[in-house]
Short mmCIF file of C-alpha atoms and ligand atoms in Angstrom, two decimals:
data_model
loop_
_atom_site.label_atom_id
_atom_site.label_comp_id
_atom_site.label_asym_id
_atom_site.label_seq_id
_atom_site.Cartn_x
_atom_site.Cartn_y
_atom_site.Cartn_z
CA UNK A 1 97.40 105.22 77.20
CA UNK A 2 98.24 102.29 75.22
CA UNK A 3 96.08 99.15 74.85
CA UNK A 4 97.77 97.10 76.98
CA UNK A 5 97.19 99.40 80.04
CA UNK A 6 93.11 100.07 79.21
CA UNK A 7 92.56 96.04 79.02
CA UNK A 8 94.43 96.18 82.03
CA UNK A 9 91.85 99.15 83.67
CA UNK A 10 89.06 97.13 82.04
CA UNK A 11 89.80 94.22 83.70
CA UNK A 12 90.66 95.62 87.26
CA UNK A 13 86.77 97.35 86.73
CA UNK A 14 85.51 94.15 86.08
CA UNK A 15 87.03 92.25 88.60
CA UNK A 16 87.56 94.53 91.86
CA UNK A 17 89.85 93.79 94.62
CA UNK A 18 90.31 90.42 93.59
CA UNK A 19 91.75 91.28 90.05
CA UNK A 20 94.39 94.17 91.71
CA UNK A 21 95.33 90.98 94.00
CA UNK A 22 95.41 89.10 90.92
CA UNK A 23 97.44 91.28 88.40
CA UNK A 24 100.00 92.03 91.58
CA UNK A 25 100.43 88.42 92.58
CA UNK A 26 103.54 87.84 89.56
CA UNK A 27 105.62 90.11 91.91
CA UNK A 28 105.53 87.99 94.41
CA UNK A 29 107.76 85.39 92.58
CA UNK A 30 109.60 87.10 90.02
CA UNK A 31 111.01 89.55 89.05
CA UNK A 32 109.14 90.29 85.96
CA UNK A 33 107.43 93.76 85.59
CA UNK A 34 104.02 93.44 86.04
CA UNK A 35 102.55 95.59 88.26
CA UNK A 36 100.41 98.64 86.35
CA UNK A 37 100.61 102.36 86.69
CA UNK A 38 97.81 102.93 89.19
CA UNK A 39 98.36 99.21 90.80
CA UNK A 40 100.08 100.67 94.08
CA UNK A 41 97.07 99.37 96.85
CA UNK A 42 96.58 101.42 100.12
CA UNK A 43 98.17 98.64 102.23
CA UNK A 44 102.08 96.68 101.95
CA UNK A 45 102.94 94.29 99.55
CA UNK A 46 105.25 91.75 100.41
CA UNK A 47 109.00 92.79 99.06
CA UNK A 48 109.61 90.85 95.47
CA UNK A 49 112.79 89.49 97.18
CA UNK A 50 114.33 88.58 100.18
CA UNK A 51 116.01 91.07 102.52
CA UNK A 52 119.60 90.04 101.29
CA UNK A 53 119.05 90.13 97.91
CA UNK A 54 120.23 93.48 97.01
CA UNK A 55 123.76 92.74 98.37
CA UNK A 56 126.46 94.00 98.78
CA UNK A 57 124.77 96.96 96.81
CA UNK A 58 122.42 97.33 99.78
CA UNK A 59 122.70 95.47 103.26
CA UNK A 60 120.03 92.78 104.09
CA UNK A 61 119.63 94.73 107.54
CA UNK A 62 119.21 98.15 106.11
CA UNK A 63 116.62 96.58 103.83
CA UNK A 64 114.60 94.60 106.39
CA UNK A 65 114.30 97.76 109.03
CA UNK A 66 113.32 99.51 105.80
CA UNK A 67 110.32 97.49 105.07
CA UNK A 68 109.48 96.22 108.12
CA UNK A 69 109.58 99.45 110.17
CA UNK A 70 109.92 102.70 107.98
CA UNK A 71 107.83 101.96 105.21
CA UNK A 72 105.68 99.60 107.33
CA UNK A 73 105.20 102.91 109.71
CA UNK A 74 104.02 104.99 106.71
CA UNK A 75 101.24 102.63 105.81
CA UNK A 76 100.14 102.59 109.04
CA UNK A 77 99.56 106.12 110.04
CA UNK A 78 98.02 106.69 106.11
CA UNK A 79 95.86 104.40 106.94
CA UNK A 80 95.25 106.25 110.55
CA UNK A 81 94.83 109.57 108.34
CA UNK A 82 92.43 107.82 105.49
CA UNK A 83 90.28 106.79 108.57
CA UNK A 84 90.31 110.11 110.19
CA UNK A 85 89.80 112.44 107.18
CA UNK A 86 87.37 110.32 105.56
CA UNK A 87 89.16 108.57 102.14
CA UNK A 88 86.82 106.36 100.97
CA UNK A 89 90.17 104.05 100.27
CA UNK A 90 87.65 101.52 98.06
CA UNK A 91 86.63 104.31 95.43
CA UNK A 92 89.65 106.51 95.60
CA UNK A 93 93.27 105.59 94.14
CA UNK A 94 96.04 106.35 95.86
CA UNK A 95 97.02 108.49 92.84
CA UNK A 96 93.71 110.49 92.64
CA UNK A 97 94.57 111.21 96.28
CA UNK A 98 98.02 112.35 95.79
CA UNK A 99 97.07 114.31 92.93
CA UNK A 100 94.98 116.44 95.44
CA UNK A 101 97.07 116.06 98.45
CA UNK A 102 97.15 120.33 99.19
CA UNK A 103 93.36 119.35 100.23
CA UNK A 104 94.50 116.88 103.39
CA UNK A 105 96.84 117.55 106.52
CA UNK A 106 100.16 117.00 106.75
CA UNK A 107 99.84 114.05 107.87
CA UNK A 108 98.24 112.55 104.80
CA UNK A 109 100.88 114.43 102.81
CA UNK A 110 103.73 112.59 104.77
CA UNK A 111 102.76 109.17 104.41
CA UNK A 112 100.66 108.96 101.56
CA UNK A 113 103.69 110.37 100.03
CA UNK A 114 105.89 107.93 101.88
CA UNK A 115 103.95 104.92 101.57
CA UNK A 116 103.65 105.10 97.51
CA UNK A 117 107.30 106.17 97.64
CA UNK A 118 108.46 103.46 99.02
CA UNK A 119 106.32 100.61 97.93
CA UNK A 120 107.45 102.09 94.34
CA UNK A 121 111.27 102.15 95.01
CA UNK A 122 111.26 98.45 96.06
CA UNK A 123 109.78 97.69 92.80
CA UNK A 124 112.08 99.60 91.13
CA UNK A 125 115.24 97.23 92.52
CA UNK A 126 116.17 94.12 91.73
CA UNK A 127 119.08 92.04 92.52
CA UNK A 128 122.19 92.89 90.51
CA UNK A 129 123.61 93.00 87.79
CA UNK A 130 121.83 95.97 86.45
CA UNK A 131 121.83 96.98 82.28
CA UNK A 132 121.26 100.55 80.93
CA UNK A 133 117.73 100.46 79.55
CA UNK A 134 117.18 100.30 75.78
CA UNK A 135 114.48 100.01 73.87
CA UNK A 136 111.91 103.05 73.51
CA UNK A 137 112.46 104.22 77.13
CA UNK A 138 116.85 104.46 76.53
CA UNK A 139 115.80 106.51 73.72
CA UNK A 140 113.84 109.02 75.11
CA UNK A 141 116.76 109.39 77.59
CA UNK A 142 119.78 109.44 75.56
CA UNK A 143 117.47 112.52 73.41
CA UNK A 144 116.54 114.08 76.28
CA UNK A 145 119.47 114.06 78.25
CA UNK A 146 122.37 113.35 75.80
CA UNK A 147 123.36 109.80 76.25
CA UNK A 148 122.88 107.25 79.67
CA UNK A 149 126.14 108.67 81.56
CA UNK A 150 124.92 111.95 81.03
CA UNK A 151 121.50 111.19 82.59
CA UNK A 152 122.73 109.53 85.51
CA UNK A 153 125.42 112.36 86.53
CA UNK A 154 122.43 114.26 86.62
CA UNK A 155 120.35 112.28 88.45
CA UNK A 156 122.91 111.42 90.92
CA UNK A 157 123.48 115.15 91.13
CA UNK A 158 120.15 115.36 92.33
CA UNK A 159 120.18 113.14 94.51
CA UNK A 160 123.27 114.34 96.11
CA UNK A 161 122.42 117.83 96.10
CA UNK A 162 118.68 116.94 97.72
CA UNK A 163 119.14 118.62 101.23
CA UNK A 164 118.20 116.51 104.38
CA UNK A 165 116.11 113.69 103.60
CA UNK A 166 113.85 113.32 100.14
CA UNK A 167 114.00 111.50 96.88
CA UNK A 168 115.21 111.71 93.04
CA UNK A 169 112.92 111.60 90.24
CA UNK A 170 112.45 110.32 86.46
CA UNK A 171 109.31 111.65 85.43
CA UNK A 172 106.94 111.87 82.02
CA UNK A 173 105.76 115.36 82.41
CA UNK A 174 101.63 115.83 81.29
CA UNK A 175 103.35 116.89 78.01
CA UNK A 176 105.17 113.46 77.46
CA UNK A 177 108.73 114.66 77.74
CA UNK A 178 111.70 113.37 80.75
CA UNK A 179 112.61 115.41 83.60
CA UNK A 180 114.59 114.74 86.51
CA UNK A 181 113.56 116.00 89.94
CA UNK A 182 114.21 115.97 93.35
CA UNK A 183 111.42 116.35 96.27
CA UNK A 184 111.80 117.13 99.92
CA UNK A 185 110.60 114.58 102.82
CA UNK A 186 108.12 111.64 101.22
CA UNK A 187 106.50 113.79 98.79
CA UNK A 188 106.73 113.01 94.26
CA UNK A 189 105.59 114.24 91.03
CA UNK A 190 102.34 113.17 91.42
CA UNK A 191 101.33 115.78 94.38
CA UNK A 192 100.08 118.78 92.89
CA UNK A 193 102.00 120.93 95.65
CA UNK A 194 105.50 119.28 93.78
CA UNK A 195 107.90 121.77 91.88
CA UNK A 196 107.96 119.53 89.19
CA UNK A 197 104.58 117.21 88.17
CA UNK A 198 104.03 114.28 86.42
CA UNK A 199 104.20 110.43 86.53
CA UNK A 200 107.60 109.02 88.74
CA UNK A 201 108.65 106.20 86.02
CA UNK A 202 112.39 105.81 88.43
CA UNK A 203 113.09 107.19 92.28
CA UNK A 204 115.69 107.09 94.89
CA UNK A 205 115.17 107.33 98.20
CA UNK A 206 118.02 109.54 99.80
CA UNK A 207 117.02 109.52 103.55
CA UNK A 208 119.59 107.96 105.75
CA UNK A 209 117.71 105.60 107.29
CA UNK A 210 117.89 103.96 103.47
CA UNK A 211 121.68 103.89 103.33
CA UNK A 212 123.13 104.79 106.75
CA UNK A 213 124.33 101.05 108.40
CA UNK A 214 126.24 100.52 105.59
CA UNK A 215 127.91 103.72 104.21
CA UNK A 216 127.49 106.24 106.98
CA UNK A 217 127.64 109.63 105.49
CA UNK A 218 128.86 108.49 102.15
CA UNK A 219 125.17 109.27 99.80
CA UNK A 220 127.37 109.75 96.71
CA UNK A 221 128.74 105.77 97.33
CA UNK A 222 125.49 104.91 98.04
CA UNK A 223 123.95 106.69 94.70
CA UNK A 224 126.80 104.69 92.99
CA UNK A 225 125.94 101.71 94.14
CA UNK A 226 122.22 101.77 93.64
CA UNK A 227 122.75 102.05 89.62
CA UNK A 228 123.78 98.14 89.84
CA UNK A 229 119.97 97.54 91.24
CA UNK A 230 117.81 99.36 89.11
CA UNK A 231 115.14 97.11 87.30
CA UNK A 232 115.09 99.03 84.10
CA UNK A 233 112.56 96.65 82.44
CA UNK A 234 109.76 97.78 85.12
CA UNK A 235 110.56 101.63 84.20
CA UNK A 236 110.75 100.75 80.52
CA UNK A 237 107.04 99.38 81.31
CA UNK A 238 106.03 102.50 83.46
CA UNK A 239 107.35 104.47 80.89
CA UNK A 240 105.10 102.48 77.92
CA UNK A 241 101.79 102.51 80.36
CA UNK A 242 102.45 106.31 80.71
CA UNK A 243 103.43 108.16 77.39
FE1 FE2 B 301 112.89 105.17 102.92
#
């Protein structure tokens, strides 16, 4: 954990609530990365741009049934699920429950899992044009993977090959090296029932309802098209909070 991130935890302790709303609140009008590791709150954020701002990459009416009724469904019934198996929502992270999600119903798994997805993956987007990352972060990935090409053919691969509906991973592993994943349904790295564990620094959402309107049964386009929306800064940052 670098300093940055433990003045960060230091201050959210000393503040509460009103320092998460605080810390978050940059999102709201920019498009500067600024929201921490552990930041993701039980209930919706507002999107960090408007529903057509992601064009032609991805439609503004795909986006707004997105947020306003998939993902806005998800953080509804978690909070249904918090309320009925008794998550103290005030005292426990949303990543302290998903690292113990084998303990709650399937119903917890499904949109605690689908909730923090998405409210993740919006963050991760930002109108185009889109750079390959540098810095530490396009480091780790050209060593780990070979160079950026190579790393997004298998990424993409993952996502292509991801049967049904589910999502593609980056993740920093407990040991502090890159993997790519891919999970079924709404679950991620961070559940201890996943194949693969560890901290989602990038993710793409493959269900259909995320790219359907606009290119039908076409993922692979859709995977193609998403690389012009990635906000690399904010996983460069997830990736500096997390090593
Ligand atoms: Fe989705």
């Amino acid at each position: 954990m670098n300093s940055a991130h433990q003045n960060r935890r230091q201050f959210l302790s000393k503040t509460g609530k009103a320092g998460i709303a605080i810390a978050a609140m940059p999102l709201m009008s920019s498009f500067a990365p600024s929201l921490a590791l552990d930041a993701i709150a039980y209930q919706q954020k507002p999107l960090p741009y408007s529903y057509n701002a992601l064009e032609p990459y991805i439609d503004a009416m795909t986006m707004e049934i997105h947020y306003t009724k998939h993902a806005a469904t998800y953080a509804k019934n978690l909070a249904d699920a918090c309320a009925a198996e008794k998550v103290d929502t005030s005292n426990t992270s949303l990543i302290t429950l998903l690292n113990s999600i084998s303990k709650y119903s399937p119903k917890m798994r499904n949109n605690a899992g689908g909730h923090y997805n998405h409210e993740l993956f919006w963050q991760l987007m930002k109108p185009a044009p889109s750079t390959a990352p540098s810095g530490t972060l396009g480091e780790a990935i050209n060593k780990t993977f070979g160079s950026f090409a190579d790393f997004q053919k298998a990424f993409g691969e993952a996502a292509k090959t991801r049967f049904g509906s589910g999502w593609a991973w980056l993740l920093i592993k407990k040991d502090g090296t890159l993997a790519i994943s891919s999970t079924p349904n709404q679950d991620n790295p961070l559940m201890d029932i996943a194949e693969v564990q560890g901290t989602p620094l990038l993710g793409l959402d493959v269900w259909e309802h995320a790219y359907y309107l606009k290119y039908q049964n076409k993922r692979p386009d859709y995977i193609n098209a998403w690389w012009n929306l990635v906000n690399w800064e904010f996983v460069q940052q997830r990736f500096t909070e997390a090593k």
